Amino acid sequence: MSRIGVYPGTFDPVTLGHMDIIRRGATLVDRLVIGVTTNPSKSPMFTLDERMETVRREVAGVPGDITVVAFDSLLMDFAVREGAKVIVRGLRAVADFEYEYQMAGMNQQINRSVETVFLMADVALQPIASRLVKEIALYGGDVSKFVTPAVCADLVARVAMIGRKGS
């Protein structure tokens, strides 16, 4: 029986921090399912289809059995549907830990057979957050330190399409 893990997120956009967790998470399981979801409390810059395509493009060269799947349900229902026994989550700071700890506890109450595993972000990548990357891009800032060149180009193109703030 293979070990399947789920790494959920909105990935709007996928950052170098996400990629670090994907690379490392893929070594812990036989198959890593990246679950791209919508979050009603967030305003995405990219559509679900665009985010799916971007994540697929970005993980194409990452070693391991990695699939990218959209979902719009409770995480635990998605994990069960994918046959996962592990949820992979990245932690950047204490604030992340508090939120993720609470979510892990709630998820455990929903389904005790799926375990949450936390991976600490690489120290150099800890400050990266998709929300901040989008904000920097919207104000015309350089985001090349936070995302791959292809994602940087996607952001520049999207900002040009929707109009840059502050101009």
Coordinates of N, CA and C in Angstrom, one line a residue:
M1 N 0.8 -1.2 0.0 CA 0.0 0.0 0.0 C 0.9 1.2 0.0
S2 N 0.6 2.2 -0.9 CA 1.4 3.4 -1.0 C 1.0 4.4 0.0
R3 N 1.9 5.2 0.4 CA 1.6 6.4 1.3 C 1.3 7.6 0.5
I4 N 0.1 8.1 0.6 CA -0.3 9.2 -0.1 C -0.5 10.4 0.8
G5 N 0.1 11.5 0.4 CA -0.1 12.8 1.1 C -0.7 13.8 0.3
V6 N -1.4 14.8 1.0 CA -2.1 15.9 0.4 C -1.4 17.2 0.9
Y7 N -1.1 18.1 -0.1 CA -0.6 19.4 0.3 C -1.6 20.4 -0.3
P8 N -2.5 20.9 0.5 CA -3.6 21.8 0.1 C -3.1 23.3 0.1
G9 N -3.8 24.1 -0.8 CA -3.5 25.5 -0.7 C -4.2 26.2 -1.9
T10 N -4.2 27.5 -1.9 CA -4.8 28.3 -3.0 C -3.7 28.5 -4.1
F11 N -2.5 28.6 -3.7 CA -1.4 28.7 -4.6 C -1.6 29.9 -5.6
D12 N -1.9 31.1 -5.0 CA -2.3 32.3 -5.8 C -1.3 33.4 -5.4
P13 N -0.1 33.4 -6.0 CA 0.5 32.4 -6.9 C 1.3 31.4 -6.1
V14 N 1.8 30.4 -6.8 CA 2.7 29.4 -6.1 C 4.1 30.1 -6.0
T15 N 4.6 30.0 -4.8 CA 5.9 30.7 -4.4 C 7.0 29.8 -4.3
L16 N 8.2 30.3 -4.1 CA 9.4 29.5 -3.8 C 9.2 28.7 -2.5
G17 N 8.5 29.3 -1.5 CA 8.1 28.6 -0.3 C 7.3 27.4 -0.5
H18 N 6.3 27.6 -1.3 CA 5.4 26.4 -1.7 C 6.3 25.3 -2.4
M19 N 7.1 25.7 -3.3 CA 7.9 24.8 -4.0 C 8.9 24.0 -3.1
D20 N 9.4 24.7 -2.1 CA 10.3 24.0 -1.1 C 9.5 23.0 -0.3
I21 N 8.3 23.3 0.1 CA 7.4 22.3 0.8 C 7.0 21.1 -0.1
I22 N 6.8 21.4 -1.4 CA 6.4 20.4 -2.3 C 7.6 19.4 -2.5
R23 N 8.8 20.0 -2.8 CA 10.0 19.1 -2.9 C 10.2 18.2 -1.7
R24 N 10.2 18.8 -0.6 CA 10.4 18.1 0.7 C 9.3 17.1 1.0
G25 N 8.1 17.6 0.8 CA 6.9 16.7 1.1 C 6.9 15.5 0.2
A26 N 7.3 15.7 -1.1 CA 7.3 14.6 -2.1 C 8.3 13.4 -1.7
T27 N 9.3 13.8 -0.8 CA 10.2 12.7 -0.4 C 9.6 11.9 0.8
L28 N 8.6 12.4 1.4 CA 8.0 11.8 2.6 C 6.9 10.8 2.3
V29 N 6.4 10.9 1.1 CA 5.3 10.0 0.7 C 5.6 9.4 -0.7
D30 N 4.8 8.3 -1.0 CA 4.9 7.7 -2.3 C 4.3 8.5 -3.4
R31 N 3.2 9.2 -3.0 CA 2.5 10.1 -4.0 C 2.0 11.3 -3.2
L32 N 2.4 12.5 -3.8 CA 1.9 13.8 -3.2 C 0.9 14.4 -4.1
V33 N -0.3 14.6 -3.5 CA -1.4 15.2 -4.3 C -1.5 16.7 -3.8
I34 N -1.2 17.6 -4.8 CA -1.3 19.0 -4.5 C -2.8 19.4 -4.7
G35 N -3.5 19.8 -3.7 CA -4.9 20.2 -3.8 C -5.0 21.7 -3.9
V36 N -5.4 22.1 -5.1 CA -5.6 23.5 -5.4 C -7.1 23.9 -5.1
T37 N -7.3 24.8 -4.2 CA -8.6 25.1 -3.7 C -9.0 26.5 -3.8
T38 N -10.2 26.8 -3.6 CA -10.7 28.2 -3.5 C -10.8 28.4 -2.0
N39 N -10.7 29.7 -1.6 CA -10.8 30.1 -0.2 C -11.8 31.3 -0.2
P40 N -13.0 31.1 0.3 CA -13.9 32.2 0.3 C -13.4 33.5 1.0
S41 N -12.5 33.4 1.9 CA -11.9 34.6 2.6 C -10.8 35.3 1.8
K42 N -10.4 34.7 0.6 CA -9.4 35.3 -0.2 C -9.9 35.8 -1.5
S43 N -9.3 36.8 -2.1 CA -9.6 37.3 -3.4 C -8.5 36.9 -4.3
P44 N -8.7 35.8 -5.1 CA -7.6 35.3 -6.0 C -7.3 36.3 -7.1
M45 N -6.0 36.4 -7.5 CA -5.6 37.1 -8.6 C -5.7 36.3 -9.9
F46 N -5.6 35.0 -9.7 CA -5.6 34.0 -10.8 C -6.8 33.1 -10.6
T47 N -7.4 32.7 -11.7 CA -8.6 31.7 -11.7 C -8.1 30.4 -11.2
L48 N -9.0 29.5 -10.8 CA -8.6 28.2 -10.4 C -7.9 27.4 -11.5
D49 N -8.4 27.5 -12.7 CA -7.8 26.9 -13.9 C -6.3 27.4 -14.1
E50 N -6.2 28.7 -14.0 CA -4.8 29.3 -14.1 C -3.9 28.8 -13.1
R51 N -4.4 28.7 -11.8 CA -3.5 28.3 -10.7 C -3.2 26.8 -10.9
M52 N -4.1 26.0 -11.4 CA -3.9 24.6 -11.6 C -2.8 24.4 -12.7
E53 N -2.9 25.1 -13.7 CA -1.9 25.1 -14.8 C -0.5 25.5 -14.3
T54 N -0.5 26.6 -13.6 CA 0.8 27.1 -13.0 C 1.4 26.1 -12.1
V55 N 0.7 25.5 -11.2 CA 1.3 24.5 -10.3 C 1.7 23.3 -11.1
R56 N 1.0 22.8 -12.0 CA 1.4 21.7 -12.9 C 2.7 22.0 -13.6
R57 N 2.8 23.2 -14.2 CA 4.0 23.6 -14.9 C 5.2 23.7 -13.9
E58 N 5.0 24.2 -12.7 CA 6.1 24.4 -11.7 C 6.6 23.1 -11.1
V59 N 5.7 22.1 -11.0 CA 6.1 20.8 -10.4 C 6.6 19.8 -11.4
A60 N 6.5 20.2 -12.7 CA 6.9 19.2 -13.7 C 8.3 18.6 -13.5
G61 N 9.2 19.4 -13.1 CA 10.6 18.9 -12.9 C 10.9 18.4 -11.5
V62 N 10.0 18.4 -10.6 CA 10.2 18.0 -9.2 C 10.2 16.5 -9.2
P63 N 11.2 15.8 -8.6 CA 11.2 14.4 -8.5 C 10.1 13.9 -7.6
G64 N 9.5 12.7 -7.9 CA 8.5 12.1 -7.2 C 7.2 12.0 -7.9
D65 N 6.3 11.2 -7.4 CA 5.0 11.1 -8.0 C 4.1 12.2 -7.4
I66 N 3.9 13.2 -8.2 CA 3.1 14.4 -7.8 C 2.0 14.6 -8.8
T67 N 0.8 14.8 -8.2 CA -0.4 15.1 -9.1 C -1.0 16.4 -8.5
V68 N -1.7 17.1 -9.4 CA -2.3 18.4 -9.0 C -3.8 18.2 -9.3
V69 N -4.6 18.5 -8.3 CA -6.0 18.2 -8.3 C -6.7 19.4 -7.7
A70 N -7.8 19.9 -8.4 CA -8.7 20.9 -7.8 C -9.6 20.3 -6.8
F71 N -9.9 21.1 -5.8 CA -11.0 20.6 -4.8 C -11.7 21.8 -4.2
D72 N -13.0 21.6 -3.9 CA -13.8 22.6 -3.3 C -14.7 21.9 -2.3
S73 N -14.0 21.4 -1.2 CA -14.8 20.6 -0.2 C -14.0 20.8 1.1
L74 N -14.4 20.1 2.1 CA -13.6 20.0 3.3 C -12.3 19.3 3.0
L75 N -11.3 19.8 3.6 CA -10.0 19.2 3.4 C -10.0 17.7 3.7
M76 N -10.6 17.3 4.8 CA -10.6 15.9 5.2 C -11.4 15.1 4.2
D77 N -12.4 15.6 3.7 CA -13.2 14.8 2.6 C -12.3 14.6 1.4
F78 N -11.6 15.7 1.0 CA -10.7 15.6 -0.1 C -9.6 14.6 0.2
A79 N -9.0 14.6 1.4 CA -7.9 13.7 1.7 C -8.4 12.2 1.6
V80 N -9.6 12.0 2.1 CA -10.2 10.6 2.0 C -10.4 10.2 0.6
R81 N -11.0 11.1 -0.2 CA -11.2 10.9 -1.6 C -10.0 10.5 -2.4
E82 N -8.8 11.1 -2.0 CA -7.6 10.9 -2.6 C -6.8 9.7 -2.0
G83 N -7.4 9.1 -1.0 CA -6.7 8.0 -0.3 C -5.5 8.4 0.6
A84 N -5.5 9.7 1.0 CA -4.4 10.2 1.7 C -4.5 9.8 3.2
K85 N -3.3 9.6 3.8 CA -3.3 9.4 5.3 C -2.5 10.5 5.9
V86 N -1.9 11.4 5.1 CA -1.1 12.5 5.6 C -1.5 13.8 4.9
I87 N -1.6 14.9 5.7 CA -1.7 16.2 5.2 C -0.4 16.9 5.5
V88 N 0.2 17.5 4.4 CA 1.4 18.2 4.5 C 1.1 19.7 4.6
R89 N 1.7 20.3 5.6 CA 1.5 21.8 5.8 C 2.9 22.4 6.1
G90 N 3.1 23.6 5.5 CA 4.3 24.3 5.8 C 4.1 25.4 6.8
L91 N 5.1 25.6 7.6 CA 5.0 26.6 8.7 C 6.1 27.6 8.5
R92 N 5.8 28.9 8.5 CA 6.8 30.0 8.4 C 7.1 30.6 9.7
A93 N 6.1 30.8 10.6 CA 6.3 31.6 11.8 C 5.3 31.1 12.9
V94 N 5.4 31.7 14.0 CA 4.5 31.3 15.1 C 3.1 31.6 14.8
A95 N 2.8 32.6 14.1 CA 1.4 32.9 13.7 C 0.8 31.8 12.8
D96 N 1.7 31.2 11.9 CA 1.3 30.1 11.1 C 1.0 28.9 12.0
F97 N 1.9 28.7 13.0 CA 1.7 27.5 13.9 C 0.4 27.6 14.6
E98 N 0.0 28.7 15.2 CA -1.2 28.8 15.9 C -2.4 28.5 15.0
Y99 N -2.5 29.0 13.8 CA -3.6 28.7 12.9 C -3.6 27.3 12.5
E100 N -2.4 26.8 12.1 CA -2.3 25.4 11.6 C -2.6 24.4 12.7
Y101 N -2.2 24.7 13.9 CA -2.4 23.8 15.1 C -3.9 23.7 15.3
Q102 N -4.6 24.8 15.3 CA -6.0 24.8 15.4 C -6.7 24.0 14.3
M103 N -6.3 24.2 13.1 CA -6.8 23.5 11.9 C -6.6 22.0 12.1
A104 N -5.4 21.6 12.5 CA -5.0 20.2 12.6 C -5.9 19.5 13.7
G105 N -6.1 20.3 14.8 CA -7.0 19.8 15.8 C -8.4 19.5 15.3
M106 N -9.0 20.5 14.6 CA -10.3 20.4 14.0 C -10.3 19.2 13.0
N107 N -9.3 19.1 12.2 CA -9.3 18.0 11.2 C -9.2 16.7 11.9
Q108 N -8.5 16.6 13.0 CA -8.4 15.3 13.8 C -9.7 14.9 14.3
Q109 N -10.5 15.9 14.7 CA -11.8 15.6 15.3 C -12.7 15.1 14.1
I110 N -12.5 15.6 12.9 CA -13.3 15.1 11.8 C -12.9 13.7 11.4
N111 N -11.6 13.5 11.3 CA -11.1 12.1 10.9 C -9.8 11.8 11.5
R112 N -9.7 11.0 12.5 CA -8.5 10.6 13.2 C -7.5 9.8 12.4
S113 N -8.0 9.3 11.2 CA -7.1 8.4 10.5 C -6.2 9.1 9.5
V114 N -6.3 10.5 9.4 CA -5.5 11.3 8.6 C -4.7 12.2 9.5
E115 N -3.3 12.1 9.4 CA -2.4 12.8 10.2 C -1.9 14.0 9.5
T116 N -1.7 15.1 10.3 CA -1.1 16.3 9.7 C 0.4 16.4 10.1
V117 N 1.2 16.6 9.1 CA 2.6 16.7 9.2 C 3.1 18.2 8.9
F118 N 3.8 18.8 9.8 CA 4.2 20.2 9.6 C 5.7 20.2 9.1
L119 N 6.0 20.9 8.1 CA 7.4 21.1 7.6 C 7.7 22.6 7.9
M120 N 8.8 22.8 8.5 CA 9.3 24.2 8.7 C 9.8 24.7 7.4
A121 N 9.4 25.9 7.1 CA 9.9 26.6 5.9 C 11.4 26.8 6.0
D122 N 12.1 26.7 4.9 CA 13.5 27.0 4.8 C 13.7 28.4 5.3
V123 N 14.7 28.7 6.1 CA 14.9 30.0 6.8 C 14.9 31.1 5.8
A124 N 15.5 30.9 4.6 CA 15.6 32.0 3.6 C 14.2 32.2 3.0
L125 N 13.3 31.3 3.1 CA 12.0 31.4 2.4 C 10.9 31.8 3.4
Q126 N 11.2 31.9 4.7 CA 10.1 32.1 5.7 C 9.3 33.3 5.5
P127 N 9.8 34.5 5.1 CA 8.9 35.6 5.0 C 8.0 35.6 3.8
I128 N 8.1 34.7 2.9 CA 7.4 34.7 1.6 C 5.9 34.2 1.9
A129 N 5.0 35.1 1.5 CA 3.6 34.8 1.5 C 2.9 35.2 0.2
S130 N 2.1 34.4 -0.3 CA 1.4 34.7 -1.6 C 0.7 36.1 -1.6
R131 N 0.1 36.4 -0.5 CA -0.6 37.7 -0.3 C 0.3 38.8 -0.5
L132 N 1.5 38.7 0.1 CA 2.5 39.8 0.0 C 3.1 39.9 -1.4
V133 N 3.3 38.7 -2.0 CA 3.9 38.7 -3.3 C 2.9 39.4 -4.3
K134 N 1.6 39.1 -4.2 CA 0.6 39.8 -5.0 C 0.6 41.3 -4.8
E135 N 0.7 41.7 -3.5 CA 0.7 43.1 -3.2 C 1.9 43.8 -3.8
I136 N 3.1 43.2 -3.6 CA 4.3 43.8 -4.2 C 4.2 43.9 -5.7
A137 N 3.7 42.9 -6.3 CA 3.5 42.9 -7.8 C 2.5 44.0 -8.2
L138 N 1.4 44.2 -7.5 CA 0.4 45.2 -7.8 C 1.0 46.6 -7.7
Y139 N 2.0 46.8 -6.9 CA 2.6 48.1 -6.8 C 3.8 48.2 -7.6
G140 N 4.1 47.3 -8.5 CA 5.2 47.4 -9.5 C 6.5 46.9 -8.9
G141 N 6.5 46.3 -7.8 CA 7.7 45.8 -7.2 C 8.3 44.6 -7.8
D142 N 9.5 44.3 -7.5 CA 10.2 43.1 -8.0 C 9.9 41.9 -7.2
V143 N 9.3 40.9 -7.7 CA 8.9 39.7 -7.0 C 9.8 38.5 -7.3
S144 N 10.9 38.8 -8.1 CA 11.7 37.7 -8.6 C 12.4 36.9 -7.5
K145 N 12.5 37.4 -6.3 CA 13.2 36.7 -5.2 C 12.2 35.7 -4.5
F146 N 11.0 35.8 -4.9 CA 9.9 35.1 -4.2 C 9.3 34.0 -5.0
V147 N 9.4 34.1 -6.3 CA 8.7 33.1 -7.2 C 9.7 32.8 -8.4
T148 N 9.4 31.7 -9.1 CA 10.2 31.3 -10.2 C 10.1 32.4 -11.3
P149 N 11.0 32.3 -12.3 CA 10.9 33.3 -13.4 C 9.5 33.2 -14.2
A150 N 9.0 32.0 -14.4 CA 7.8 31.8 -15.1 C 6.6 32.4 -14.3
V151 N 6.6 32.2 -13.0 CA 5.5 32.8 -12.2 C 5.7 34.3 -12.1
C152 N 6.9 34.8 -12.1 CA 7.1 36.3 -12.1 C 6.5 36.8 -13.4
A153 N 6.8 36.2 -14.5 CA 6.2 36.7 -15.8 C 4.7 36.6 -15.8
D154 N 4.1 35.6 -15.2 CA 2.7 35.5 -15.0 C 2.1 36.7 -14.2
L155 N 2.8 37.0 -13.1 CA 2.4 38.1 -12.3 C 2.5 39.5 -13.0
V156 N 3.6 39.7 -13.7 CA 3.8 40.9 -14.5 C 2.7 41.1 -15.5
A157 N 2.4 40.0 -16.2 CA 1.3 40.0 -17.2 C 0.0 40.3 -16.6
R158 N -0.3 39.7 -15.5 CA -1.6 39.9 -14.9 C -1.8 41.3 -14.3
V159 N -0.7 41.8 -13.7 CA -0.8 43.2 -13.3 C -1.0 44.2 -14.4
A160 N -0.3 43.9 -15.5 CA -0.5 44.8 -16.7 C -1.9 44.7 -17.2
M161 N -2.5 43.5 -17.1 CA -3.9 43.4 -17.6 C -4.9 44.1 -16.6
I162 N -4.7 44.0 -15.3 CA -5.7 44.6 -14.4 C -5.3 46.0 -14.0
G163 N -4.1 46.4 -14.3 CA -3.7 47.8 -14.0 C -2.9 47.8 -12.7
R164 N -1.8 48.5 -12.7 CA -1.0 48.6 -11.5 C -1.5 49.7 -10.5
K165 N -1.5 49.3 -9.2 CA -1.9 50.3 -8.2 C -0.9 51.4 -8.1
G166 N -1.3 52.5 -7.6 CA -0.4 53.6 -7.4 C 0.0 54.4 -8.6
S167 N -0.6 54.1 -9.8 CA -0.2 54.8 -11.0 C -1.4 55.6 -11.5

